[in-house]
Coordinates of N, CA and C in Angstrom, one line a residue:
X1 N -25.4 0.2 15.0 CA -24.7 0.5 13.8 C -23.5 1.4 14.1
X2 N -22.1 1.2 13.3 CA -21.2 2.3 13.7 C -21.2 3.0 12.2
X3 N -21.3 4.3 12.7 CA -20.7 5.4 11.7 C -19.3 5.9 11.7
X4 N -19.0 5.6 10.7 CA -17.2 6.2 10.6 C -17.1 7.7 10.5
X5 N -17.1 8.1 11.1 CA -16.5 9.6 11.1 C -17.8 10.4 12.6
X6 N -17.0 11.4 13.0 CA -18.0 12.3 14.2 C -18.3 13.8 13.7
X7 N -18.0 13.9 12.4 CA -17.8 15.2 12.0 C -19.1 15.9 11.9
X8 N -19.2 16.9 10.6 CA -20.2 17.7 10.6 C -21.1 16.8 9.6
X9 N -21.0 15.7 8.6 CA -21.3 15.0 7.9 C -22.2 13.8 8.8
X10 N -21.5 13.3 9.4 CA -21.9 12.7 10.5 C -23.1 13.1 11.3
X11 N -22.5 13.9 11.4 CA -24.2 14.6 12.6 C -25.1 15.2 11.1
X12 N -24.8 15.2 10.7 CA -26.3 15.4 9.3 C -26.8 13.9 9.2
X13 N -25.9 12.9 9.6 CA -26.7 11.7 8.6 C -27.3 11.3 9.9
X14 N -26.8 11.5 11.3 CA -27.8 11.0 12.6 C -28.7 12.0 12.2
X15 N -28.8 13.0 12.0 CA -30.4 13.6 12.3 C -30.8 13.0 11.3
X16 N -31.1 12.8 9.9 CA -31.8 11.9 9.2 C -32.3 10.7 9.4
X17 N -31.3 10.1 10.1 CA -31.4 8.6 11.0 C -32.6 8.9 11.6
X18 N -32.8 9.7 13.0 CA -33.3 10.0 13.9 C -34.8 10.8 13.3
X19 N -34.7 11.1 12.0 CA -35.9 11.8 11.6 C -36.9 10.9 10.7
X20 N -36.0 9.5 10.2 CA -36.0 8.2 10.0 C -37.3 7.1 10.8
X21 N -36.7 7.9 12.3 CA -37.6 7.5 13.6 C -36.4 5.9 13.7
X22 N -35.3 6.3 13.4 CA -34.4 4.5 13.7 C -34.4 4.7 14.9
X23 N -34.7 3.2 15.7 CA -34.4 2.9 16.9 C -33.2 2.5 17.8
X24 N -32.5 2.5 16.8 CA -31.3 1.3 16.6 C -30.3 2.5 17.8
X25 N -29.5 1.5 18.2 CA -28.1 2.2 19.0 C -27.1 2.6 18.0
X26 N -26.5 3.6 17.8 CA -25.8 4.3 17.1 C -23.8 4.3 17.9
X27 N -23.4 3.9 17.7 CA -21.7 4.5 17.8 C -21.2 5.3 16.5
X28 N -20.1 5.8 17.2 CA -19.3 6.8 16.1 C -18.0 6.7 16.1
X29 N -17.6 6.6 15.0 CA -15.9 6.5 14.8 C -15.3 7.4 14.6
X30 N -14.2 7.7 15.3 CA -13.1 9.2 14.9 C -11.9 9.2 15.8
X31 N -10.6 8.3 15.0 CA -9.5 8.2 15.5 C -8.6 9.7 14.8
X32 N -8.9 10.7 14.2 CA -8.0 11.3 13.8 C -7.8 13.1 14.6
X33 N -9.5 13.2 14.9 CA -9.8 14.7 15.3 C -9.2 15.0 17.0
X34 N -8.1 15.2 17.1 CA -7.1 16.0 18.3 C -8.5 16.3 19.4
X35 N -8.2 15.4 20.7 CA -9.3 16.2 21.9 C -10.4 15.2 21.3
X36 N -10.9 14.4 20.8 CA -12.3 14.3 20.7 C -12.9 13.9 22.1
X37 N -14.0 13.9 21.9 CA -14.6 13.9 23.2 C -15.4 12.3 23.1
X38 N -16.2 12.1 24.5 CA -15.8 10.9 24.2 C -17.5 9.9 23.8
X39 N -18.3 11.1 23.9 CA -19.6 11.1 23.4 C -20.3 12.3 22.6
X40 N -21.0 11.9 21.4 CA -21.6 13.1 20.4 C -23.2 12.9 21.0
X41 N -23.1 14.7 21.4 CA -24.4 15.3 22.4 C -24.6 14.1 23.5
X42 N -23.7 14.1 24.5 CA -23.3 13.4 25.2 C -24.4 11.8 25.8
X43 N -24.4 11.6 24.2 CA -25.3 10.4 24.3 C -24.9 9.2 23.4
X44 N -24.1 9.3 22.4 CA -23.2 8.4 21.3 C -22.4 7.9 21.6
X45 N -21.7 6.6 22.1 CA -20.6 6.6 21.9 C -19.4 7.1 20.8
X46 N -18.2 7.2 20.7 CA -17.0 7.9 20.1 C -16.4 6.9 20.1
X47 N -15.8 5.7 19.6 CA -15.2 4.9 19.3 C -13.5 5.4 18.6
X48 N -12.2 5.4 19.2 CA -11.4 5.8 18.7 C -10.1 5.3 18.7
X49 N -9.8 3.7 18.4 CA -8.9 3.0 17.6 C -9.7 1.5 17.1
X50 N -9.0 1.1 16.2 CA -9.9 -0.1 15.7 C -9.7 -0.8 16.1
X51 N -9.1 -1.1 17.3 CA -9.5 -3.0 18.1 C -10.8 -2.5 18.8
X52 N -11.2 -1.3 19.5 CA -12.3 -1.3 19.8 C -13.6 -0.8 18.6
X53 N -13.1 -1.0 17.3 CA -14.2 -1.0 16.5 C -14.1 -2.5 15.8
X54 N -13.4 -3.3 16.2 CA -13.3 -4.9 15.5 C -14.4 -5.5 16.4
X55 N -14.2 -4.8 17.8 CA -14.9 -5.8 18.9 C -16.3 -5.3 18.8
X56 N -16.4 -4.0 18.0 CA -18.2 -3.7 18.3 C -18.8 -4.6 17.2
X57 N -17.6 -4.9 15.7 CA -18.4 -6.1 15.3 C -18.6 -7.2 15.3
X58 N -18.2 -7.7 16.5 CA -18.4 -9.1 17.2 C -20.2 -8.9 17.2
X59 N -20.9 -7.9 17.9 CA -22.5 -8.3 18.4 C -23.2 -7.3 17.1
X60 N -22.6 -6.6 16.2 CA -23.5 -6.2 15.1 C -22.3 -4.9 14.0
X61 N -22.4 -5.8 13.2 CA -21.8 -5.4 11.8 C -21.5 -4.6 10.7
X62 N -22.8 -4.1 11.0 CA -23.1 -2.8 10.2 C -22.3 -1.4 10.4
X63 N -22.3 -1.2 9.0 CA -21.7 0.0 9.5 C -21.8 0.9 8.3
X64 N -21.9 2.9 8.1 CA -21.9 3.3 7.2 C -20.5 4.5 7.3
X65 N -20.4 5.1 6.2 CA -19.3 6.1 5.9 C -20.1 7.3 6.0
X66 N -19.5 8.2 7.5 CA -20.0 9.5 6.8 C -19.0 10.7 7.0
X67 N -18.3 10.7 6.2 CA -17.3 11.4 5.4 C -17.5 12.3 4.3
X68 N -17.0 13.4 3.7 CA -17.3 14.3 2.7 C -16.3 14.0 1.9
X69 N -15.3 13.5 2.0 CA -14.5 13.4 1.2 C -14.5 12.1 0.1
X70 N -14.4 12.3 -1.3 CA -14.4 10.5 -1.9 C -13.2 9.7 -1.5
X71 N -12.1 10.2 -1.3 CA -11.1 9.3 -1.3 C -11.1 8.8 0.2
X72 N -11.1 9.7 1.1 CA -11.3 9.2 2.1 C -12.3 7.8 2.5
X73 N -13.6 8.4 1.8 CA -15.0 7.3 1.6 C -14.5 6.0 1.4
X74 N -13.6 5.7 0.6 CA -12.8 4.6 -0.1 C -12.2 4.0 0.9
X75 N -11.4 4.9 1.4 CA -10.2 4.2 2.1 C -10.8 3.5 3.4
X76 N -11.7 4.5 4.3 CA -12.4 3.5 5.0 C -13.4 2.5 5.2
X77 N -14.0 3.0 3.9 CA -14.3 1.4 3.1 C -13.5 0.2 3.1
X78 N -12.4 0.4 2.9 CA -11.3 -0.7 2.8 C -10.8 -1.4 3.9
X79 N -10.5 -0.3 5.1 CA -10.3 -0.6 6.4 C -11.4 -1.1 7.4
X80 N -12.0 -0.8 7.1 CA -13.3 -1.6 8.0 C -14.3 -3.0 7.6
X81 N -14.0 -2.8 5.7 CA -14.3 -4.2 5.8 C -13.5 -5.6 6.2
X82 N -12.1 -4.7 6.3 CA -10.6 -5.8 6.5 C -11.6 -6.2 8.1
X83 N -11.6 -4.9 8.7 CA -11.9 -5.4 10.2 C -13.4 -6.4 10.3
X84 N -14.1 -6.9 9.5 CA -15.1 -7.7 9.2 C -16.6 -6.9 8.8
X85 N -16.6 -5.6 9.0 CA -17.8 -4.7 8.6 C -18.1 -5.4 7.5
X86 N -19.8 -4.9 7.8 CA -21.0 -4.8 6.7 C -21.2 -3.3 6.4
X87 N -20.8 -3.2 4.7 CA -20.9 -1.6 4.1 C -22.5 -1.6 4.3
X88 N -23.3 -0.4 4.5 CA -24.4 -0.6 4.1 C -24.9 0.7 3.5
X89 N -26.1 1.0 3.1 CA -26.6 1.7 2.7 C -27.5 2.4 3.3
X90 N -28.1 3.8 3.2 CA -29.0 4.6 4.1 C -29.5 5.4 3.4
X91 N -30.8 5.1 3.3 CA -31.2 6.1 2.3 C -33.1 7.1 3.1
X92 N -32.7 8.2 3.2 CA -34.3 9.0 4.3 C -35.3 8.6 3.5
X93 N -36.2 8.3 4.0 CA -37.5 7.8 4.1 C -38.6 9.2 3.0
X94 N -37.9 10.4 3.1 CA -38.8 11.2 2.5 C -37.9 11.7 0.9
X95 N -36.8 10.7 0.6 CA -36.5 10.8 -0.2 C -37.3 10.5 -1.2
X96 N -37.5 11.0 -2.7 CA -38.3 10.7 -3.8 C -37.3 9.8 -4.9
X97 N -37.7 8.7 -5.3 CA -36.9 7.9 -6.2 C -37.6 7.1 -6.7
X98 N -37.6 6.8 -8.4 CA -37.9 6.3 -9.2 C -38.3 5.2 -9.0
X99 N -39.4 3.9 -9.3 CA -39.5 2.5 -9.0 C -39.0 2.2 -10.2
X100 N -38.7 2.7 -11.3 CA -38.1 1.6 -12.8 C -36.6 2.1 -13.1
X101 N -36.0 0.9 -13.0 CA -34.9 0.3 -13.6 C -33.8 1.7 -12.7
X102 N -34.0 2.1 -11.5 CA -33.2 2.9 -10.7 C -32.4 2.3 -9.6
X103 N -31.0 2.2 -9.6 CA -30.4 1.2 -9.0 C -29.2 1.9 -8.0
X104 N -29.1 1.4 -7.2 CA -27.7 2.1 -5.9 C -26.8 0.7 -5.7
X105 N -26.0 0.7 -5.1 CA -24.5 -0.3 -5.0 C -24.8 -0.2 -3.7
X106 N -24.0 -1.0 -2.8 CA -24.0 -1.0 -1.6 C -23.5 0.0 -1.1
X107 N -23.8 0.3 0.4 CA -22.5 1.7 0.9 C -23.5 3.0 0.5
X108 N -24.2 3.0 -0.4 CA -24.4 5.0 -0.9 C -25.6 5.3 0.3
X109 N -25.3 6.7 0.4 CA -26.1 7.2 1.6 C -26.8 8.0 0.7
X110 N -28.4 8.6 0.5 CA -29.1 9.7 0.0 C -30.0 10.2 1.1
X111 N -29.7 11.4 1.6 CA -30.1 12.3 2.0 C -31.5 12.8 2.3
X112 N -31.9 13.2 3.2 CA -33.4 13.9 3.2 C -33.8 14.9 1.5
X113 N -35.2 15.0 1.1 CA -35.5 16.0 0.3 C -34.8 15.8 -1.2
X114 N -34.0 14.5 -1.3 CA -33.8 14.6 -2.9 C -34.9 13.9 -3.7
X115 N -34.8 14.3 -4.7 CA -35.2 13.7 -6.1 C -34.8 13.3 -7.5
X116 N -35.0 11.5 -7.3 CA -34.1 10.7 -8.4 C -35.5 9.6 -8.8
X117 N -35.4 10.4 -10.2 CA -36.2 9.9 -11.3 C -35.7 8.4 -11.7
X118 N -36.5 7.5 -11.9 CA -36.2 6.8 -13.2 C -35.0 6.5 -13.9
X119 N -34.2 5.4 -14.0 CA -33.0 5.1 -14.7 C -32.3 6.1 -14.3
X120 N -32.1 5.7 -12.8 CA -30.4 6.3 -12.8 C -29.7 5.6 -11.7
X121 N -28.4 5.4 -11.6 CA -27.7 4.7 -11.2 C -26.7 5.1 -10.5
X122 N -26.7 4.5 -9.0 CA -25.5 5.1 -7.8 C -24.4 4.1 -7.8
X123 N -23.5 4.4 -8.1 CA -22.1 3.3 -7.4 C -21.9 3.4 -5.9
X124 N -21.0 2.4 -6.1 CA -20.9 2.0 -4.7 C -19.9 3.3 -3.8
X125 N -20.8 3.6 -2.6 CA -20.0 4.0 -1.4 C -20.6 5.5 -1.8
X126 N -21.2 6.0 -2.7 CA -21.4 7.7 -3.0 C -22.6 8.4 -2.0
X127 N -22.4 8.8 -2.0 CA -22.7 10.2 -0.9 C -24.1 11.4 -1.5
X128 N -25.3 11.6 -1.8 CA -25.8 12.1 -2.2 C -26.4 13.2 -1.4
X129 N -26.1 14.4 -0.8 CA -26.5 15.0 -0.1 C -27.6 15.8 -0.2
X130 N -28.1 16.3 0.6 CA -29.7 17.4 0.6 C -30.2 18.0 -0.4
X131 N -31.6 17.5 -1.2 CA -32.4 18.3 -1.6 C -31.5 18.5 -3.4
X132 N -30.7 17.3 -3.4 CA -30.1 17.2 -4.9 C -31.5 16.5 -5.6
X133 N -31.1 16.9 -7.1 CA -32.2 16.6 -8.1 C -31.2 15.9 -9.1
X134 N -31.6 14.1 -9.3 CA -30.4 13.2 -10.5 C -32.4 13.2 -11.3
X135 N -31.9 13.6 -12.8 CA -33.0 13.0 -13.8 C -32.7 11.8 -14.6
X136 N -33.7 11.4 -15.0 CA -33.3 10.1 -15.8 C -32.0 9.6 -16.7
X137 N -31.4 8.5 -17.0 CA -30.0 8.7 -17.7 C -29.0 8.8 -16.7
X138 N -29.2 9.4 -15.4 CA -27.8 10.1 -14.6 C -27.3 8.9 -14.2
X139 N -25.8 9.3 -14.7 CA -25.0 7.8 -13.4 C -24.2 8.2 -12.6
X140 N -24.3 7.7 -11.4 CA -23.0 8.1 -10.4 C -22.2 7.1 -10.4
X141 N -20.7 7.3 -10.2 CA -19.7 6.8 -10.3 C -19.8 6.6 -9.0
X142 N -18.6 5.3 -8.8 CA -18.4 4.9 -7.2 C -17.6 6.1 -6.5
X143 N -17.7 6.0 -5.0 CA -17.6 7.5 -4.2 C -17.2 8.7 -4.7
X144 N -18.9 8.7 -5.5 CA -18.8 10.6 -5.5 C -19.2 10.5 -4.5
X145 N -19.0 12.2 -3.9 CA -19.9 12.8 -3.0 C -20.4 13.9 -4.1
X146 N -22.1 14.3 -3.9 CA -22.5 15.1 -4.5 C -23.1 16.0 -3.0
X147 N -22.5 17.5 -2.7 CA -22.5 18.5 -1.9 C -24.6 19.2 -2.4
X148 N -25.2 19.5 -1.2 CA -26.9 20.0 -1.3 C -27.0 20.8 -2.5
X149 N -28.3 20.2 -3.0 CA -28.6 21.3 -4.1 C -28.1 21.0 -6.0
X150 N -27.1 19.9 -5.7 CA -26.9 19.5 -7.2 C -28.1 19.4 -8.3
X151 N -27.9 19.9 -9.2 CA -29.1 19.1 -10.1 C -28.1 18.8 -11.7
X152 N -28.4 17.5 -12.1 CA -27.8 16.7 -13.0 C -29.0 15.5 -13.7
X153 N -29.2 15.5 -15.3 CA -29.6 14.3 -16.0 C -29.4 14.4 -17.5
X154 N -29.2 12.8 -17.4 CA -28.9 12.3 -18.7 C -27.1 12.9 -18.5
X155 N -26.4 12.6 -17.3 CA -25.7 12.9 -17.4 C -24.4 12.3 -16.5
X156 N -23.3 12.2 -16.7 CA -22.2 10.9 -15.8 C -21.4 11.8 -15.0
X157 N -21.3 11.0 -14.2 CA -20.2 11.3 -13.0 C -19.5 10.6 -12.7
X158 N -17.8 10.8 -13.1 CA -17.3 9.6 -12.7 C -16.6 9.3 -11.0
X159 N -16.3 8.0 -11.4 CA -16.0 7.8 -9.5 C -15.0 8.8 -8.8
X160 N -15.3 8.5 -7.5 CA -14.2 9.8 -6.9 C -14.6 11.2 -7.3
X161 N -15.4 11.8 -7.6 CA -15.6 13.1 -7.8 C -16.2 13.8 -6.8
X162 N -16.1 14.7 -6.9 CA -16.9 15.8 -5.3 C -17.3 16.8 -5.9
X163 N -18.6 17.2 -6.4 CA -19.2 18.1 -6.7 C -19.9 19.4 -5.7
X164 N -19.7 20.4 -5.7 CA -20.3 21.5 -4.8 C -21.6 21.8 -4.5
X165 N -21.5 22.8 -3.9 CA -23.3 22.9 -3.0 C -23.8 23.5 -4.6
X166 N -24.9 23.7 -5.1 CA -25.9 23.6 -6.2 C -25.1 24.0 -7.5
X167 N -24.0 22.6 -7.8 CA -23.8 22.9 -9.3 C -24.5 22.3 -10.0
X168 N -25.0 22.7 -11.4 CA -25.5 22.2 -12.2 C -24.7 21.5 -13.4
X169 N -25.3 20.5 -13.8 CA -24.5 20.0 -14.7 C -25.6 19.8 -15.6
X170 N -25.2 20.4 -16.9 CA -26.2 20.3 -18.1 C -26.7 18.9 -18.7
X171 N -27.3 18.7 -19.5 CA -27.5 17.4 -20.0 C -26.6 16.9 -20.9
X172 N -26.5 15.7 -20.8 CA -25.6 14.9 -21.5 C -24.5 15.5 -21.7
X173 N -23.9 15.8 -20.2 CA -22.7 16.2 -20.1 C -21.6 14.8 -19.3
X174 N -20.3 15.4 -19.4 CA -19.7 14.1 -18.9 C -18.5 14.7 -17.6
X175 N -19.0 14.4 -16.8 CA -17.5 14.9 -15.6 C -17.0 13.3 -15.3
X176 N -15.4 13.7 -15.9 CA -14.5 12.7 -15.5 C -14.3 12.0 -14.1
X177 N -13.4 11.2 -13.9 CA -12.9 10.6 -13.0 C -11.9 11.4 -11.8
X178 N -12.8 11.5 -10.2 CA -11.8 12.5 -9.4 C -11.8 13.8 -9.9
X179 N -13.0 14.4 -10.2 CA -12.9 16.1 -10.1 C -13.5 17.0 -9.2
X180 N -13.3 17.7 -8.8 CA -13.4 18.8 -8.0 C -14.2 19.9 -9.0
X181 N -15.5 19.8 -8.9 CA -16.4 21.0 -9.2 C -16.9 22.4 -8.1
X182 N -16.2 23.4 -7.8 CA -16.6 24.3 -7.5 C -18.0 24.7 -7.1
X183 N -18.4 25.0 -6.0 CA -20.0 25.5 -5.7 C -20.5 26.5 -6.7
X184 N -21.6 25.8 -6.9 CA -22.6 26.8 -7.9 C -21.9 27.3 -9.3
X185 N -21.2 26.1 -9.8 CA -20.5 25.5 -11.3 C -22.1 25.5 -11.9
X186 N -21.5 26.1 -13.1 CA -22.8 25.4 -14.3 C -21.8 24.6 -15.5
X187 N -21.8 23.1 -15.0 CA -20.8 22.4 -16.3 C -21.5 22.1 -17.4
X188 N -21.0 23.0 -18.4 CA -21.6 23.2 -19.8 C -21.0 22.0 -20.9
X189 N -19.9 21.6 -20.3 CA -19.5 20.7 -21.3 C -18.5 19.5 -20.6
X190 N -18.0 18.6 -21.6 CA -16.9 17.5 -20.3 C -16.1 18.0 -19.8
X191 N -15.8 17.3 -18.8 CA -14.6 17.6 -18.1 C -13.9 16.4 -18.1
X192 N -12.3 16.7 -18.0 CA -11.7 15.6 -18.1 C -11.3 15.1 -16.6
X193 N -11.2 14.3 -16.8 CA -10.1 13.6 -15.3 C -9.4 14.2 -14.4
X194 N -9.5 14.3 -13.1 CA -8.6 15.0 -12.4 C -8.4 16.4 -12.2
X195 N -9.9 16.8 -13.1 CA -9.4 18.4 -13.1 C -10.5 18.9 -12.1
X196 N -10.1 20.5 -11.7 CA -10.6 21.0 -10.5 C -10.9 22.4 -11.5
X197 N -12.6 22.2 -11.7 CA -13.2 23.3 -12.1 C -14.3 24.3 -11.6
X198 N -14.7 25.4 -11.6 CA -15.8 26.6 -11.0 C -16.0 27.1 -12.2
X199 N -17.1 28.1 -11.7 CA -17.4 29.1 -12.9 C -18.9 29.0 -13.2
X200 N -19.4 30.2 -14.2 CA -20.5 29.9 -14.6 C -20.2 30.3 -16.6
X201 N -19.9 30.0 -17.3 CA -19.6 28.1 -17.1 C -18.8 27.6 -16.4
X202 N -18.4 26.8 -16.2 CA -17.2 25.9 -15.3 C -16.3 26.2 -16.4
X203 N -14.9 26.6 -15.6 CA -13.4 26.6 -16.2 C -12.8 25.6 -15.7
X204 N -11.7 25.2 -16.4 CA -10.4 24.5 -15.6 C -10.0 25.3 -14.6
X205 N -9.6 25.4 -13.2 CA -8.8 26.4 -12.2 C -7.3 25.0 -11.5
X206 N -7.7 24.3 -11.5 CA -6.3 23.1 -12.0 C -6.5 22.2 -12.3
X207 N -5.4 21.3 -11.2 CA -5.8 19.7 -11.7 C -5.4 19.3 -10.2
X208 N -5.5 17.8 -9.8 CA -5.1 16.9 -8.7 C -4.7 15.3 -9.0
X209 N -4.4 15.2 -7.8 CA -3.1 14.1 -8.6 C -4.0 12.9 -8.6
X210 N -3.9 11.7 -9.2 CA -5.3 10.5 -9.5 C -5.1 10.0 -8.3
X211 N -6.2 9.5 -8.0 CA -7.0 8.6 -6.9 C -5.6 7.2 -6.7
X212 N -5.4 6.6 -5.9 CA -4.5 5.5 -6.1 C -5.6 4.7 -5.5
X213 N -5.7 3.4 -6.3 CA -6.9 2.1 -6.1 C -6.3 1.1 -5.6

């Protein structure tokens, strides 16, 4: 399987892999990081332009995003399926998740140590990281990333959003489309689109320019 990215995101989702007990041969993608080297813990291959990532899916297909960023998430979503990739999904084995009417899209990665109740829903390509808690009702929007320690229910996320390491989001609250929630936010109420909030409660601190699809 190839992973898109060698970063620090990346080496979290191999150790889960590897804690997974996968046997599988692993490559890594990273055309952009200056110097990269040319194997991660000198045992991965580093794959670093895409005719040599077209040719690794000649003998196997697969492949997941591990990136922190949503827009980014997207874009190499785009680029790799062009090059014939299979998006997939990866989800740790000691994760806890609901068996009724709880649903993921292709592409979403969840993390070791979370907990997702009952009726709730991942879009495609989103990123759930460590030891996050979704309760029943919660939807994720396609490529959030949700940063360790989130806890959210009965409550939306729209796509493209990146939430911080343990913000809370109250119930039946609403965060718009592409926001930027600040670490250890408590969102007490909606937020609109595009905006970039912190706090305890969460303020507005700005905005960012929309997602282009």
């Amino acid at each position: 399987m190839l992973i898109v990215g060698a970063g620090a995101c990346a080496r979290d989702l191999l150790a889960m892999l590897e804690m997974n007990g996968a046997g599988e041969d692993f490559v890594f993608y990273d055309d952009f990081t200056p110097n990269q080297v040319d194997f991660l813990y000198k045992k991965y291959t580093i794959l670093k332009n895409k005719t040599h990532a077209k040719n690794y899916f000649n003998k196997n297909k697969k492949y997941a995003v591990a990136i922190g960023k949503p827009n980014l998430r997207y874009e190499m979503m785009q680029q790799f399926d062009a090059l014939g990739g299979e998006f997939i999904s990866l989800i740790s084995r000691d994760a806890q998740i609901g068996l009724h009417s709880t649903i993921s899209d292709r592409g979403v990665i969840i993390m070791h140590g979370n907990i997702i109740t009952n009726e709730v829903s991942i879009g495609e390509g989103s990123l759930i990281n460590m030891r996050c808690t979704l309760g029943h009702f919660c939807k994720i929007g396609r490529y959030c990333v949700l940063a360790p320690g989130v806890f959210a229910s009965t409550s939306s996320i729209g796509d493209f959003s990146l939430l911080g390491i343990g913000v809370i989001v109250k119930p039946e609250v609403n965060i718009g489309k592409n926001v930027i929630v600040g670490a250890g936010a408590v969102v007490t109420r909606d937020v609109p689109d595009n905006w970039i909030v912190a706090g305890n409660p969460a303020v507005k601190i700005g905005e960012q320019e929309p997602v282009k699809q």
